[in-house]
Structure formats: C-alpha cells, structure tokens
XYZ file of C-alpha atoms in Angstrom:
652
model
C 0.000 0.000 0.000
C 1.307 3.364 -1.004
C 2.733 5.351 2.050
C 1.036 8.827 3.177
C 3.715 11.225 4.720
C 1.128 13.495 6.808
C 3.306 16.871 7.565
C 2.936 19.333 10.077
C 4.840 22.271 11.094
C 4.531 22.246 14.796
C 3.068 25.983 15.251
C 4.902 27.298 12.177
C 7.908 26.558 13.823
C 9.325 25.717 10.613
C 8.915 25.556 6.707
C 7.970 22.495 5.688
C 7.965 22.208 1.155
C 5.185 19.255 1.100
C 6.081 19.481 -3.141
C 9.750 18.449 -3.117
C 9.118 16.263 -0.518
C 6.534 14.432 -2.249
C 8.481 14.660 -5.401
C 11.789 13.244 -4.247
C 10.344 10.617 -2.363
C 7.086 9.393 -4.031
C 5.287 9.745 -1.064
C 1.834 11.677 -1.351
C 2.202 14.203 1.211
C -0.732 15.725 3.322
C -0.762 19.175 3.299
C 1.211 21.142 6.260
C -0.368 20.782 9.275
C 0.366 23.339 12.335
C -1.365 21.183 15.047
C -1.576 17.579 14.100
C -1.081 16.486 17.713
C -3.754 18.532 19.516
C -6.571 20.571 17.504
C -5.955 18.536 14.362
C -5.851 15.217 15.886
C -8.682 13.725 13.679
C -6.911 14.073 10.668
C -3.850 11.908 11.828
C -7.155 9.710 13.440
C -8.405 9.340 9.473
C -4.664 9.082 8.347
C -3.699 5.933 10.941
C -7.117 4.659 10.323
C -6.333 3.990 6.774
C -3.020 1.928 7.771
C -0.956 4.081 5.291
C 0.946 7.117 7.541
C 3.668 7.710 7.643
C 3.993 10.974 10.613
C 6.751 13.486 10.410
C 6.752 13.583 14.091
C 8.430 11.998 16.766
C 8.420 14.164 19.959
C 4.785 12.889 20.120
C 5.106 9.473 18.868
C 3.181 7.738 22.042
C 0.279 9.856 21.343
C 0.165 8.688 18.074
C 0.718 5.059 19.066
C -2.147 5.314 21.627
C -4.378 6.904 19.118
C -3.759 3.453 16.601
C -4.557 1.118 19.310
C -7.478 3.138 20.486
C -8.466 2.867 16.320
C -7.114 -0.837 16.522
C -5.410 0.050 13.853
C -1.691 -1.282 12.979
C 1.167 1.619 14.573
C 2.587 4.367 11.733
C 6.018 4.544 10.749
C 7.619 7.577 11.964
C 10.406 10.327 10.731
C 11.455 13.318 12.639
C 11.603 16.314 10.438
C 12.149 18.792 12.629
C 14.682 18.193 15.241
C 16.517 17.338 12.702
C 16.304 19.637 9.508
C 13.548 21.972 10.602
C 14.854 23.342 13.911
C 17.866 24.996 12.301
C 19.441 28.247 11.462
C 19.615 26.968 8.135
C 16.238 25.402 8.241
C 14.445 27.486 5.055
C 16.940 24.990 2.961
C 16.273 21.764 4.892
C 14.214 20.652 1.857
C 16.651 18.055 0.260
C 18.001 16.719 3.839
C 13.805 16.295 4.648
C 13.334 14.809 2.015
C 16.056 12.694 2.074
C 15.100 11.349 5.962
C 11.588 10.730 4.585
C 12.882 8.469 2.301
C 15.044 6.482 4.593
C 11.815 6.397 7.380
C 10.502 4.009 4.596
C 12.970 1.295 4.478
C 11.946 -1.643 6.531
C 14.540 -2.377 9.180
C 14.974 -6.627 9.480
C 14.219 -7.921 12.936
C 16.627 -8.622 14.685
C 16.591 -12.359 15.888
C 16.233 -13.204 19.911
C 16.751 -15.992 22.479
C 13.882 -16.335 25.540
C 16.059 -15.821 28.711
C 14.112 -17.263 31.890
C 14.554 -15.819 35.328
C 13.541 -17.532 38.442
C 14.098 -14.883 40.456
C 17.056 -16.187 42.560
C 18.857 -13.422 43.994
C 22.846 -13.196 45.160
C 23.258 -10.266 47.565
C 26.948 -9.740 48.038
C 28.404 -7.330 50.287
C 28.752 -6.024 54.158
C 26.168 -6.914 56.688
C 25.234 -3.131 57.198
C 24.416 -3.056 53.631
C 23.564 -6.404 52.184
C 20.891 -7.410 55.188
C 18.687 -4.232 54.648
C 18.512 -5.131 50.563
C 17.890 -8.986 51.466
C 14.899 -7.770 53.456
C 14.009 -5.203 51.129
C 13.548 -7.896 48.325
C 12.708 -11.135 49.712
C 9.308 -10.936 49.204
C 9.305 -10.730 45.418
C 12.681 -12.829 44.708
C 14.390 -16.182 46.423
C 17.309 -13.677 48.127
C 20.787 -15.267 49.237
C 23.124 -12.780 50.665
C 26.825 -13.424 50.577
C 28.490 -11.892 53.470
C 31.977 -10.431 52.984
C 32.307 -9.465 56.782
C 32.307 -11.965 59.379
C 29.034 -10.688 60.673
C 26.460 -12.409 62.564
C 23.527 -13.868 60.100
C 20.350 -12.222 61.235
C 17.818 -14.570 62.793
C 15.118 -13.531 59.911
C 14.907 -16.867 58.063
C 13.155 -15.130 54.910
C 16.570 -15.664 53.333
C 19.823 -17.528 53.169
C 22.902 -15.787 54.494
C 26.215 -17.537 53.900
C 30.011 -16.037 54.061
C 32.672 -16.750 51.592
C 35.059 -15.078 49.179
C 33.727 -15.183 45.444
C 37.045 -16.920 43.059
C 35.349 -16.003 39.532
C 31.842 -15.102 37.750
C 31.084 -16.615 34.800
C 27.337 -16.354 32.365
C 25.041 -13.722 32.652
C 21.219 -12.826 33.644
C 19.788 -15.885 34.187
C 22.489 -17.833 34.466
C 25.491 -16.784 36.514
C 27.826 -19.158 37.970
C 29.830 -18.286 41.115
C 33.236 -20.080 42.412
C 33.194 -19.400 46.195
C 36.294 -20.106 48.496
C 36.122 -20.061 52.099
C 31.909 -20.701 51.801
C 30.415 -20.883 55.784
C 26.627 -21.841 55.538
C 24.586 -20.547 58.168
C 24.033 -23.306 60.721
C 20.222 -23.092 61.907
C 20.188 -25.161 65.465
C 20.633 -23.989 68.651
C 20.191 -21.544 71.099
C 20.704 -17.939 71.156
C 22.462 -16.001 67.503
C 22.810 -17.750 64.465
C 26.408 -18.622 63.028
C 28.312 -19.705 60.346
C 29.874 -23.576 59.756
C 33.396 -24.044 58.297
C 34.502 -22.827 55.857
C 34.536 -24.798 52.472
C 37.298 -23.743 49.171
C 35.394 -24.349 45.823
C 31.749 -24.737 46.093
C 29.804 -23.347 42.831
C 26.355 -20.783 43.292
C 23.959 -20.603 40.733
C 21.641 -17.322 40.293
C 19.706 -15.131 37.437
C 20.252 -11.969 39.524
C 23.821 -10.966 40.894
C 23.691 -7.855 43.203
C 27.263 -6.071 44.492
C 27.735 -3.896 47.427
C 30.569 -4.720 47.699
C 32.668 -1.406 46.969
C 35.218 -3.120 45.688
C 36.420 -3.587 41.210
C 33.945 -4.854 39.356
C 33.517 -8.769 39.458
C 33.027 -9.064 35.491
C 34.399 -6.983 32.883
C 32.563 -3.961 31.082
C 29.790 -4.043 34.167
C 27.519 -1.752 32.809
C 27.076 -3.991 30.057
C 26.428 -7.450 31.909
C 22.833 -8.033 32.015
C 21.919 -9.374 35.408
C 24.658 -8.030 37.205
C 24.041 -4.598 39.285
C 26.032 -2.931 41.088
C 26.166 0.085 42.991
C 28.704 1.884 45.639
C 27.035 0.673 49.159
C 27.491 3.766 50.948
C 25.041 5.728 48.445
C 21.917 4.799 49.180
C 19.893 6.058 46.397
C 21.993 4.412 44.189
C 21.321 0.848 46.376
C 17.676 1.592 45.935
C 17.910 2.321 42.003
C 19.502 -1.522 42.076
C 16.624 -2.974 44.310
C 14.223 -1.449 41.904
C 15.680 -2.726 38.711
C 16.399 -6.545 40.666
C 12.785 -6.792 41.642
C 11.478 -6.607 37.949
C 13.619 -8.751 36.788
C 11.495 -12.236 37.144
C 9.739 -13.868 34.109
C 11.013 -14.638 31.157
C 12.615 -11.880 28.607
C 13.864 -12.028 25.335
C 18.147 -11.256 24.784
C 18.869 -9.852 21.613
C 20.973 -12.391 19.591
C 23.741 -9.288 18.593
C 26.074 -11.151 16.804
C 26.216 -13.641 14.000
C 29.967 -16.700 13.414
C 30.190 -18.071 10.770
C 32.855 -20.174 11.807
C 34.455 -21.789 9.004
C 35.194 -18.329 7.449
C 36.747 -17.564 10.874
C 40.828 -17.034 10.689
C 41.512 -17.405 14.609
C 43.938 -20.754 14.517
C 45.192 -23.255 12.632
C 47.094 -26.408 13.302
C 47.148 -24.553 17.499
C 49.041 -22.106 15.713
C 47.044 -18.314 16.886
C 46.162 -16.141 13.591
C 43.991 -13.383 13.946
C 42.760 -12.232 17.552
C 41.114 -8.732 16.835
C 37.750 -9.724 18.159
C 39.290 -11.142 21.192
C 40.956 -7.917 22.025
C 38.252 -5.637 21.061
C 35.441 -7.292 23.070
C 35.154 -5.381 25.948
C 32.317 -7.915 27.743
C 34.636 -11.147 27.501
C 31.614 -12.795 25.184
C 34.265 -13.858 22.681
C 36.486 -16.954 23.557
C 39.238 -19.562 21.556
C 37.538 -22.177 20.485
C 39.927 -24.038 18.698
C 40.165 -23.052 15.412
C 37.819 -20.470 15.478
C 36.104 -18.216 18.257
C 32.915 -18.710 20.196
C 30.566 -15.804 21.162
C 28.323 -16.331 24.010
C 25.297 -14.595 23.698
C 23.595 -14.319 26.873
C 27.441 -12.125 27.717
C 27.556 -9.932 24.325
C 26.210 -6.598 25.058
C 25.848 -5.409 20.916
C 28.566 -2.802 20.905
C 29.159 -4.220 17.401
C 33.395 -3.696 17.565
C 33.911 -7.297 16.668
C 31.753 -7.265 13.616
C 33.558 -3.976 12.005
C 37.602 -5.119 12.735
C 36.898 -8.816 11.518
C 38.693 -9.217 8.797
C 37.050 -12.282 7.358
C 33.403 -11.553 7.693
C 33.244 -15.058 10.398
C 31.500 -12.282 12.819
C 29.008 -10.209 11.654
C 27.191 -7.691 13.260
C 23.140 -7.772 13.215
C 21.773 -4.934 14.557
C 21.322 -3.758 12.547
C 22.826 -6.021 9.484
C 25.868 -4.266 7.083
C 23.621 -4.428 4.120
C 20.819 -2.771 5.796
C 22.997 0.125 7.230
C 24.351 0.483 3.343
C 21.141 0.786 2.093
C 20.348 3.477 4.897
C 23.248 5.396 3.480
C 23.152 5.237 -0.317
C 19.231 6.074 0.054
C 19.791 9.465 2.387
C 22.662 10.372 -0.097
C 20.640 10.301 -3.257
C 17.384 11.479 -2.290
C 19.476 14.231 -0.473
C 21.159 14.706 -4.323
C 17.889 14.258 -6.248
C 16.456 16.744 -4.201
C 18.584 19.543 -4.998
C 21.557 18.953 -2.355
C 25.219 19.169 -2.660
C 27.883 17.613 -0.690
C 26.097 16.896 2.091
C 27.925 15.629 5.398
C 26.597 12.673 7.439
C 26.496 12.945 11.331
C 27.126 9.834 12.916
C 25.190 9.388 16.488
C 23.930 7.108 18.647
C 20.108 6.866 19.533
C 20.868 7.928 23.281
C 23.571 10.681 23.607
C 23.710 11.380 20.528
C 19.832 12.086 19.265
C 19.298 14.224 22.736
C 22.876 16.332 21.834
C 21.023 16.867 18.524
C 16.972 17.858 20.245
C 18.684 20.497 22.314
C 20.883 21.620 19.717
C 17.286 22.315 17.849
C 15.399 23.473 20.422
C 17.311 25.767 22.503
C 19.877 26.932 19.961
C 20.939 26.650 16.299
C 20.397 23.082 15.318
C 21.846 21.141 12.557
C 23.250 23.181 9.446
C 21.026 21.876 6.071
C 23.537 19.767 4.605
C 24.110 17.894 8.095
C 22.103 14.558 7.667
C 21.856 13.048 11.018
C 22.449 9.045 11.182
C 21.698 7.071 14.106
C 22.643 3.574 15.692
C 21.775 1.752 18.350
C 26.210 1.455 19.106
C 28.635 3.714 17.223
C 31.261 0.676 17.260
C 29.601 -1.280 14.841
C 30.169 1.937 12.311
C 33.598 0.112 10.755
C 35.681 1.295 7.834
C 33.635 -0.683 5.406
C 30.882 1.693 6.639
C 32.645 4.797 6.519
C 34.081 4.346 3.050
C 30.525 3.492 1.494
C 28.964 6.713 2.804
C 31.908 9.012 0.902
C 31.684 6.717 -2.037
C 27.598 6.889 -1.948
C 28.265 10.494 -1.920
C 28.836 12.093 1.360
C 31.693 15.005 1.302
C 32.582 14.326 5.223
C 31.760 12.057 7.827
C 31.150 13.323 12.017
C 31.062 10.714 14.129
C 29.449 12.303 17.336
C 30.593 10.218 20.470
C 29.026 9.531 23.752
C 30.888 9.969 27.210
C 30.365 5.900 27.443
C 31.654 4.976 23.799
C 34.161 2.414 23.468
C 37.020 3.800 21.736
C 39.237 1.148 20.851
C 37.278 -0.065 17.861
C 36.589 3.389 16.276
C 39.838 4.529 16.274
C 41.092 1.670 14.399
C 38.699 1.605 12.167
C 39.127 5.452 11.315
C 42.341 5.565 11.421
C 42.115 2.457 8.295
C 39.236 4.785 6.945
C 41.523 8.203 6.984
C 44.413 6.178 5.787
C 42.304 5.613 2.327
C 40.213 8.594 1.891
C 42.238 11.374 3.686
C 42.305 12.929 7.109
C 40.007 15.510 6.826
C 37.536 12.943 5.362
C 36.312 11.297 8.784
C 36.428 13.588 11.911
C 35.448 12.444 15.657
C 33.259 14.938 17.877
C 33.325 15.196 21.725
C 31.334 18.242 22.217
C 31.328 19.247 25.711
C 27.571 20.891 25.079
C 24.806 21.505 22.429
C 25.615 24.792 21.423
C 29.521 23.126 21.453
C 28.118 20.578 18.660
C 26.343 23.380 16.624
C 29.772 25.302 16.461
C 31.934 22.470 15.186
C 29.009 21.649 12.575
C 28.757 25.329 11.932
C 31.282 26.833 8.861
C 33.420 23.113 9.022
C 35.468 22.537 5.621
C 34.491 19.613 3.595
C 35.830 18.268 0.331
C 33.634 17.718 -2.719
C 31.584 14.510 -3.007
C 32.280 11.461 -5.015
C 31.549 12.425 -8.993
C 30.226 8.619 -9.566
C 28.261 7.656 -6.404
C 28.357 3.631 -6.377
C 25.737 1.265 -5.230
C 26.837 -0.845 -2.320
C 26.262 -4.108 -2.458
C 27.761 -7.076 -1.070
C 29.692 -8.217 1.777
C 31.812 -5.662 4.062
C 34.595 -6.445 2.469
C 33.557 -6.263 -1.162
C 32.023 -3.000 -0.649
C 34.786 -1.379 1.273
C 36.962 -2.475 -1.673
C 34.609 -0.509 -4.181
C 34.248 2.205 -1.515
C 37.801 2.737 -2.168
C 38.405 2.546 -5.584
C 35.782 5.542 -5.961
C 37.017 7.635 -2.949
C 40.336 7.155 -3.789
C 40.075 7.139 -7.724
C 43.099 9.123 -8.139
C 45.805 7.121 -6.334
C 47.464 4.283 -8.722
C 50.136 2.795 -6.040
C 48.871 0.335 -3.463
C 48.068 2.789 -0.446
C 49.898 2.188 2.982
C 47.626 1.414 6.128
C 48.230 1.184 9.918
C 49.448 -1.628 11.385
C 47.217 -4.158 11.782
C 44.563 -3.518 9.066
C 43.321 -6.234 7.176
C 43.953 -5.576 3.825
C 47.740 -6.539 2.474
C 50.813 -8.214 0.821
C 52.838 -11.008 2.236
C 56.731 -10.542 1.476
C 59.208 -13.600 1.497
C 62.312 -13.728 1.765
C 63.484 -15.858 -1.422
C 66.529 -16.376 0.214
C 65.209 -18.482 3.210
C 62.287 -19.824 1.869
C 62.182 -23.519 1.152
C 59.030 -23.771 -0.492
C 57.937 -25.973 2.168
C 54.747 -24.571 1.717
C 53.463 -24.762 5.540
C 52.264 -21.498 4.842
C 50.110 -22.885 1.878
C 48.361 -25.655 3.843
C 47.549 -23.504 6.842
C 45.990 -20.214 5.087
C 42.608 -19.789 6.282
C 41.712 -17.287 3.454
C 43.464 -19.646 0.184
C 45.629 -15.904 -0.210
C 48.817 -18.094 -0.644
C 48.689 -21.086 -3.066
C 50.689 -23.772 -4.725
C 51.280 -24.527 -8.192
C 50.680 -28.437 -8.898
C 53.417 -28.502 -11.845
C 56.344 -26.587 -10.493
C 57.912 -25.298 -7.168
C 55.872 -21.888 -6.773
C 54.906 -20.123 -4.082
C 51.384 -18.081 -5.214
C 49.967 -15.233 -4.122
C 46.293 -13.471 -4.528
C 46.403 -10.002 -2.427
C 42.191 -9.157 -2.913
C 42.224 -12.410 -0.831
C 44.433 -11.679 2.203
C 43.256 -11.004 5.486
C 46.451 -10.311 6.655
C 45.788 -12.670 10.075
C 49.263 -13.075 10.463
C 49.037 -17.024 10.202
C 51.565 -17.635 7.506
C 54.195 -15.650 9.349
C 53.612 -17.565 12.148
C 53.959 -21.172 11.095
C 57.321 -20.440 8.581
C 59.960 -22.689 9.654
C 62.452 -20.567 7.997
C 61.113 -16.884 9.383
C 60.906 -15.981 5.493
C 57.428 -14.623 5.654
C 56.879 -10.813 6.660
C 53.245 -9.158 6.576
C 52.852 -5.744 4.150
C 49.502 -3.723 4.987
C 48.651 -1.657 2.343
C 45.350 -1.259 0.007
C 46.255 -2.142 -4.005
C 43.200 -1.429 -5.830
C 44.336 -2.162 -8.554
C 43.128 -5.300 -11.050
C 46.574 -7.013 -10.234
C 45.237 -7.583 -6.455
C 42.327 -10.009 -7.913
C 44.777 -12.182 -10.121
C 47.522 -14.408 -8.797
C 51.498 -13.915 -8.836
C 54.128 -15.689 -7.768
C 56.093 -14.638 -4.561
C 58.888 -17.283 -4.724
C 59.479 -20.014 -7.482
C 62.685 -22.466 -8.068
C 64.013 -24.949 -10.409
C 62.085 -28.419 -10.267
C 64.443 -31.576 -9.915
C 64.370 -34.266 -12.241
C 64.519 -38.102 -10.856
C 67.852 -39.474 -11.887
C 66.261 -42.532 -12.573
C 62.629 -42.132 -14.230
C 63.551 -38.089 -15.297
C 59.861 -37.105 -13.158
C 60.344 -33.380 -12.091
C 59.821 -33.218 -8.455
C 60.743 -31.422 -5.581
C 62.813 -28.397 -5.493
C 66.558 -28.527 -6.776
C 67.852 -26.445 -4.184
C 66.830 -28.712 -1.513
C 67.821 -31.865 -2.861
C 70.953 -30.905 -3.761
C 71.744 -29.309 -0.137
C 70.019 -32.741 1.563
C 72.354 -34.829 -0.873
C 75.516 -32.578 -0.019
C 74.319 -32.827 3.746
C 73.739 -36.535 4.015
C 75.490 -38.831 1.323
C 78.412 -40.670 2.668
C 77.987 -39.079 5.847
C 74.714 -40.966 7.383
C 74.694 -44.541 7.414
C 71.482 -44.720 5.816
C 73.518 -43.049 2.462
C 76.829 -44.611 3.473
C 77.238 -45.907 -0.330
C 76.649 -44.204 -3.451
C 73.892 -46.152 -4.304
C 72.275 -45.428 -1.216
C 72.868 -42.126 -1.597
C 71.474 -42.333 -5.119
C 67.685 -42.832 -3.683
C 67.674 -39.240 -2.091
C 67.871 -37.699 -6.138
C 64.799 -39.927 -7.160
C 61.000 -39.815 -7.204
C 58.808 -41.489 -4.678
C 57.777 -44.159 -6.852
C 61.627 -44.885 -8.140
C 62.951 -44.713 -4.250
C 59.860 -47.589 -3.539
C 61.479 -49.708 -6.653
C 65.370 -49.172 -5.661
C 64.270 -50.075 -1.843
C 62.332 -52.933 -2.606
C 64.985 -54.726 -4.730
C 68.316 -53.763 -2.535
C 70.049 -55.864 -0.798
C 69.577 -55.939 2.900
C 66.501 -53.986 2.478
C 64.985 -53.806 6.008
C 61.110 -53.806 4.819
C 61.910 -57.341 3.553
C 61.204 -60.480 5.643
C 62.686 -63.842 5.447
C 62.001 -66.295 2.555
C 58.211 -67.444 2.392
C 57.796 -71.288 3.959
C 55.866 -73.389 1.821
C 51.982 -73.940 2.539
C 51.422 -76.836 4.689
C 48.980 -79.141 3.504
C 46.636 -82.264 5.439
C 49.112 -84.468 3.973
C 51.931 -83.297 4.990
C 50.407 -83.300 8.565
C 49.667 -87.183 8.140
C 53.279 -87.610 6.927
C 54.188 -86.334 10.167
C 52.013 -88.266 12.597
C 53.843 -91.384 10.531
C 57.461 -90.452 10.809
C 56.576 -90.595 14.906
C-alpha cells in the first residue's frame, strides 16, 4: 500500500515544502499541518485509520501510538523532520536533507533475531552486613534472596533468606544464568540456642543465580559491568543508588527475550590453525569477555555480548558479523539518504554519525534551545557507534557524502573506532572522517557550523555485497586518483605477504595452513602463489614459517593485479635421476644430498645415496629390490597341507 507522509509544522515553527518532498520521495504528502497532535488530531485519526501514515513527528510518537490502538489500527512509521532539519538556522533549505530522511523512514529495518532468557528470580546479595541485610529484606518478598556476606558478621535470625560467608574466586554467564566459584563458603548453621552462626569454611563450592547484586565497593567482578545483564552494582554507601539496584532486581522475574547481537560463521573464521594463533582482533576488542578460543575459530556467548558491534567492524574475514542492525541494511540506509538528499537539490552533504541515546538528545537540544543542525548535516543514528567500521565509513563518501562526524558519547568504546578510522583516513584522507566530543549543544552546533568539507564522489556507487567487497569498491571511488597500493596502519586487514626468497624452502606450511586460500601452490612446479584481494592479513603464515621468510605488508592495491595471482617465490624443479619425473625443489635436494650422502649410514654408499635424487615411486622400486633392504622379511615357507600333517604323525 502506497505510504502517506502526513506533515505538520509544529506551530509554524518551521517551513515544511510538502512538493519536493513528495516529489523526491514518491510519497503523497498531506498538506502542512500546524497542530496535528492537539486541535488537528482527527486528521492523523483518518490518516492511521487507513493503515498508510507515515507521521513526520516523533516528539509525540506515544500519542500517536495510543491513538492506533485506540483505532485498533496497525502503529505508523515515523520520521522526525524537525529536530533534525527543521529546527535549524539553516532550516528554510532543509528541503533536500527532509526529504532525504523521509525516504530512509521508509525502508523496513529486518528484525533482529532473539533468544527467551528465563529468570527464576534467585537473587545473590553480596556485600557487608550493614548493607547487604537491609537489601535482602528489602527484596525477599518478590525474589528467592541469598546474601553473601563479605564481613564476618552475625547472620540475622530472619529466616526469609539464606545468608552464607565466603570469598567469590570467579563469575562466569550472565542474567539468568550466573555461575559463582566461592572459596572459604560458611553456611549458616540453623540449630541452637541464642544467635545464628556460620559452619566451616569450604574452598570451591559453585552458586547458581539469574540476579547478581554487588555492594561490595570493591572492582567490578566481570568486565565492562555496565554492560552485563543481570549483574548490578552500585557503591554501598550511596543509598539512592542501592535503591535504584533494588528497583531494577525486583522486575527482573519472568522470562525476557536477549537480543541475539552477533552472527559466526565459523568456518570463514581465521583465529587458529594447526594450534598455531592467527587473527585475535575480536578477542581484544570485546570489551564484555563474550568472545572466547575455540579451537580453530572463536565462540561468542550470547547471553554475555552486550551489541557494541566492535567485533563485527575489525573482523577481517566476515566469520563475525554484526546484526543490529545487518551491514547491508545500514548500506542501504546510506546510499538512500545520499541520493534522495542529491535528487532533491543537495550538494555535498555531510553525514552525522550518532547514537540513539547521547547522541539524538545532543542533537533535540541543539534544535530546540539553539541553532540546530546546518542543512547539509544529515543526522544518522545507531543503536552502538562501534559497529560503524571502515567498510561503513568508506561506502557513505563513495555513496556520496563530502565528510563524515562521528558524534561520540561519554560511554563509547574507543578502541574499535579509532582503528577503524584511522584504516578509513588512511584511504580517503584525514580531513575525510572527523570524531566529535562536544562538551555541550551549542559546542556541537559550532563544530558543525562553517566546518570545511571536500567535494563529493563524482560517480556515487551502489553498495552491495559483503563488508569487504564493498569497502573495496568504496575505495576505488574515494580514492580514484591514487594508482600505487596505499599504505595502512598496522594491523589492518587488507595486504601483501613478502618472502624472503633467500630463506624460503618452499615448504609450503604457509600454503596448507591459510585460512583465506591468499597463498597457493602450483601443482606442476615449485611456486609459491599469491592473490592479495584475498588476504586477510591474520598473520598465520608468518607464524607457522619454519624458515622466518614470511613478513606481513599492509597496504590497500586497488588495482586489477590484487584479484589475479602472482608468484612470490618459485625455483628450479628436480628431475629423478632414474625415471627423469620433475619433483621437488633442486635447491633442496641438492643441499640434503651434499648434507647426508656418505655421511649418514642410511647413504653410506653411493647407491644409497642415489635414492635421495629420485621420485617417490623410483625410491619404492630401488628399496624394494636392494640388498639388505629392512622392509623385507625372510624367505616365504611353503603352505602346509593335510598331507603333509599325516606324513608327520607317521614319521613318529
């Protein structure tokens, strides 16, 4: 059904063209509303009634979601308009960036795919006495509380709850399902008179709960806390922030669905071969701990991953891939703001990377208490700025962005962003992707305000394909005008292997082990192949060379010669002295001759020494019919027939 964008202006606050909106988009546009959320209610009532709007308002979004349910009629889509274009100094020329977020309000966003996480309600209170016995009685009405004492305290007589002592080794899993190593555990011994103590202690007994609470005081018992769903935390001698914890922990019973972040693919993964450790830049980007060696390839737990999205954007492989949302769908976000924003009359426009909390209310004040976005700022916002890899950042200049502002949040992990700008600056140029930390609003308006910006892309591409196929194509249009393979920072993965033709054997270890196929053999001769489109530059091949011949080159050659094959290291074939078969490598046989005939006593004689210069199937032949050959056994006795058994029994 044909979408209805129903416009209004919110008190003439700002000018709204319902004509080039309508026109760049396709949408049929109502006509400009000044109070669609109070006196002209019943014409968003007709609009959401039909099941086709589309409302360019989001400050009052829940009054527009009550009014479809009071309808019973299916929710409208939503794009904010205003905050973002309208509110502006520069909003009379908002038209093509309007026009541009109305168009992306229409794509539908995949769902992203969840796991049902049950909670029982059992409850681990850990912490002092003074703090810890107050919270146990505070919840354990609503949840099964144990508290953990970390003092040697008397347990309270109030048998509403379990109190044991101990010293917690490790915490491992997440809401509803943590898993606790205690040492020293002392369980509360209920007989006798007068108070209540605590047996002997116990090293290495294992808790189970769905809900860990720590008043403790003391480092965090997981990493990345803020991000470990189950576990709160909060210091125990502020007592609003104990009861902001109790709140949360008594609503978390019942069962919940976990957002499945992250999709492994894990034969594509390039973590280990043969126990030999390849590429780790998940591992050390992960703040959580969700990502693990498993073998030859990672594991991500899922109940751990918090969806920052850093492992997705540094793989180099594509094994991980971020879902929330999914590459393609962020690419298709991009290349549709960029050419509506173009087909609409725009220039150069510059795309303003933010996330959905920080970010978006950096941007509302901006537009409501001073001079909001500049018209050629499109605003862009995800759920985590991590996820927002090179690949990313190269398809928006190559879709036709002049600049990218990547607007960061006092709680952003850094790590992955930086890398993955620095790979992105490294192609398209410094200026090309800048990082924001405005202290305030008006702070954000005045870096926006007057910034220089390059020109945009002449041939805008079409993303399509994986990360790494579009960040390749990204490339070659962004940087259209560079011929030599362009260096990158260490650790990018993009690259050329060097060997050192003096050391190498042509063993080929590196050939058998290469999780990518980058490095190849040649069936016919000693060769040593290379394809650099296919390199992932994991590190692998360096690490298993015998002979330390193999060094790792990152750079970005987009040219054709990347995509075809060449050979790194090559030698002359030997031929069997016997049967005149090429094999091996000459180099090597000659050295293993010079090395070992007359001088092992395997070789001691010439003939001996002869089978190390022939073929496998020759050195089978001239073994099998030497003399003293040790794979041959004594001479055959003859079969012993019934006969010859009766023969015997007579001779006795």
């Amino acid at each position: 059904m044909p979408k209805q964008l129903i416009l209004c202006n919110c008190q003439r606050s700002q000018s709204v063209d319902a004509d080039k909106i309508g026109e760049a988009t396709g949408l049929t546009c109502s006509r400009v509303h000044s109070d669609l959320c109070t006196h002209e209610l019943p014409a968003a009532a007709a609009a959401i009634e039909a099941g086709d709007a589309v409302i360019a308002c989001q400050q009052e979004r829940a009054r527009f979601e009550e009014l479809a349910e009071e309808l019973g009629a299916p929710e409208p889509a939503f794009v904010d308009i205003r905050d973002r274009a309208g509110w502006s100094d520069e909003g009379a020329q908002a038209g093509p960036k309007m026009a541009a977020l109305a168009a992306e309000a229409l794509l539908s966003a995949p769902q992203t795919k969840t796991l049902d996480v049950e909670s029982e309600g059992l409850c681990l209170i850990v912490g002092a006495a003074e703090t810890a016995i107050p919270a146990a009685e505070a919840l354990c009405e609503a949840l099964a509380v144990t508290v953990l004492l970390t003092d040697d305290d008397t347990p309270p007589p109030d048998r509403r709850f379990d109190v044991i002592g101990g010293r917690i080794r490790n915490v491992a899993g997440a809401f509803g399902g943590f898993e606790l190593r205690i040492d020293g555990l002392r369980q509360t011994q209920p007989g006798g008179r007068g108070d209540l103590v605590l047996g002997p202690p116990q090293d290495g007994a294992v808790s189970r709960c769905d809900v860990l609470i720590d008043l403790t005081g003391a480092p965090a018992m997981v990493p990345a806390p803020d991000k470990r769903e189950g576990y709160l935390r909060a210091d125990p001698g502020d007592p609003k922030a104990v009861n902001r914890v109790l709140l949360q922990a008594v609503q978390m019973t019942g069962t919940f669905e976990k957002p499945l972040y992250v999709r492994l693919t894990e034969p594509l993964c390039a973590h280990s071969r043969a126990e030999q450790t390849a590429c780790t830049r998940c591992l050390d980007i992960c703040p959580t701990g969700a990502i693990t060696p498993a073998g030859e390839h990672v594991a991500v737990d899922p109940m751990i991953c918090a969806g920052c999205g850093g492992c997705g954007a540094v793989c180099p492989s594509g094994a991980i891939a971020f879902d929330d949302p999914p590459a393609d769908h962020v690419f298709r976000r991009l290349e549709t703001l960029a050419r509506v924003y173009r087909e609409s009359g725009g220039a150069d426009p510059v795309l303003l990377v933010h996330d959905l909390g920080h970010g978006a209310e950096m941007i509302g004040l901006s537009a409501r208490y001073g001079r909001g976005l500049p018209a050629d700022v499109i605003p862009f916002g995800l759920r985590s700025l991590p996820g927002f890899g090179h690949a990313e950042m190269l398809a928006a200049l190559a879709t036709g962005f002049a600049r990218i502002d990547i607007l960061l949040a006092p709680t952003t992990e850094r790590d992955a962003l930086d890398r993955e700008t620095a790979l992105a600056r490294a192609v398209a140029g410094q200026g090309a992707v800048r990082m924001l930390e405005p202290f305030d609003p008006d702070a954000l308006s005045d870096l926006l305000y007057g910034a220089e910006k390059g020109g945009a892309v002449a041939a805008p591409i079409l993303p399509i394909g994986s990360r790494r196929a579009v960040a390749r194509t990204a490339a070659k249009a962004v940087a259209a005008d560079r011929s030599a393979p362009i260096p990158l920072p260490d650790g990018a993965p993009y690259g050329a292997v060097l060997v050192d033709s003096g050391a190498c054997t042509l063993c080929l270890s590196c050939v058998s082990l290469c999780p990518s196929g980058a490095l190849l053999d040649n069936p016919d001769r000693p060769q040593l192949r290379f394809q650099e489109d296919a390199c992932l530059q994991c590190g692998l091949c360096a690490n298993v060379c015998p002979e330390d011949a193999i060094t790792l080159q990152p750079q970005f050659d987009l040219s054709d010669a990347a995509l075809s094959q060449r050979v790194l290291h090559e030698e002359e074939p030997f031929a069997c002295v016997e049967c005149g078969k090429l094999f091996g490598v000459k180099s090597t046989i000659d050295r293993i001759t010079e090395k070992l005939a007359g001088k092992h006593a395997m070789f001691a004689t010439s003939q001996a020494a002869r089978m190390i210069q022939m073929c496998d199937d020759c050195r089978v032949r001239a073994q099998l019919h030497s003399q003293n050959n040790p794979l041959s056994g004594g001479e055959r006795p003859l079969p012993r027939t019934t006969d010859d058994y009766y023969s015997g029994r007579r001779d006795h």
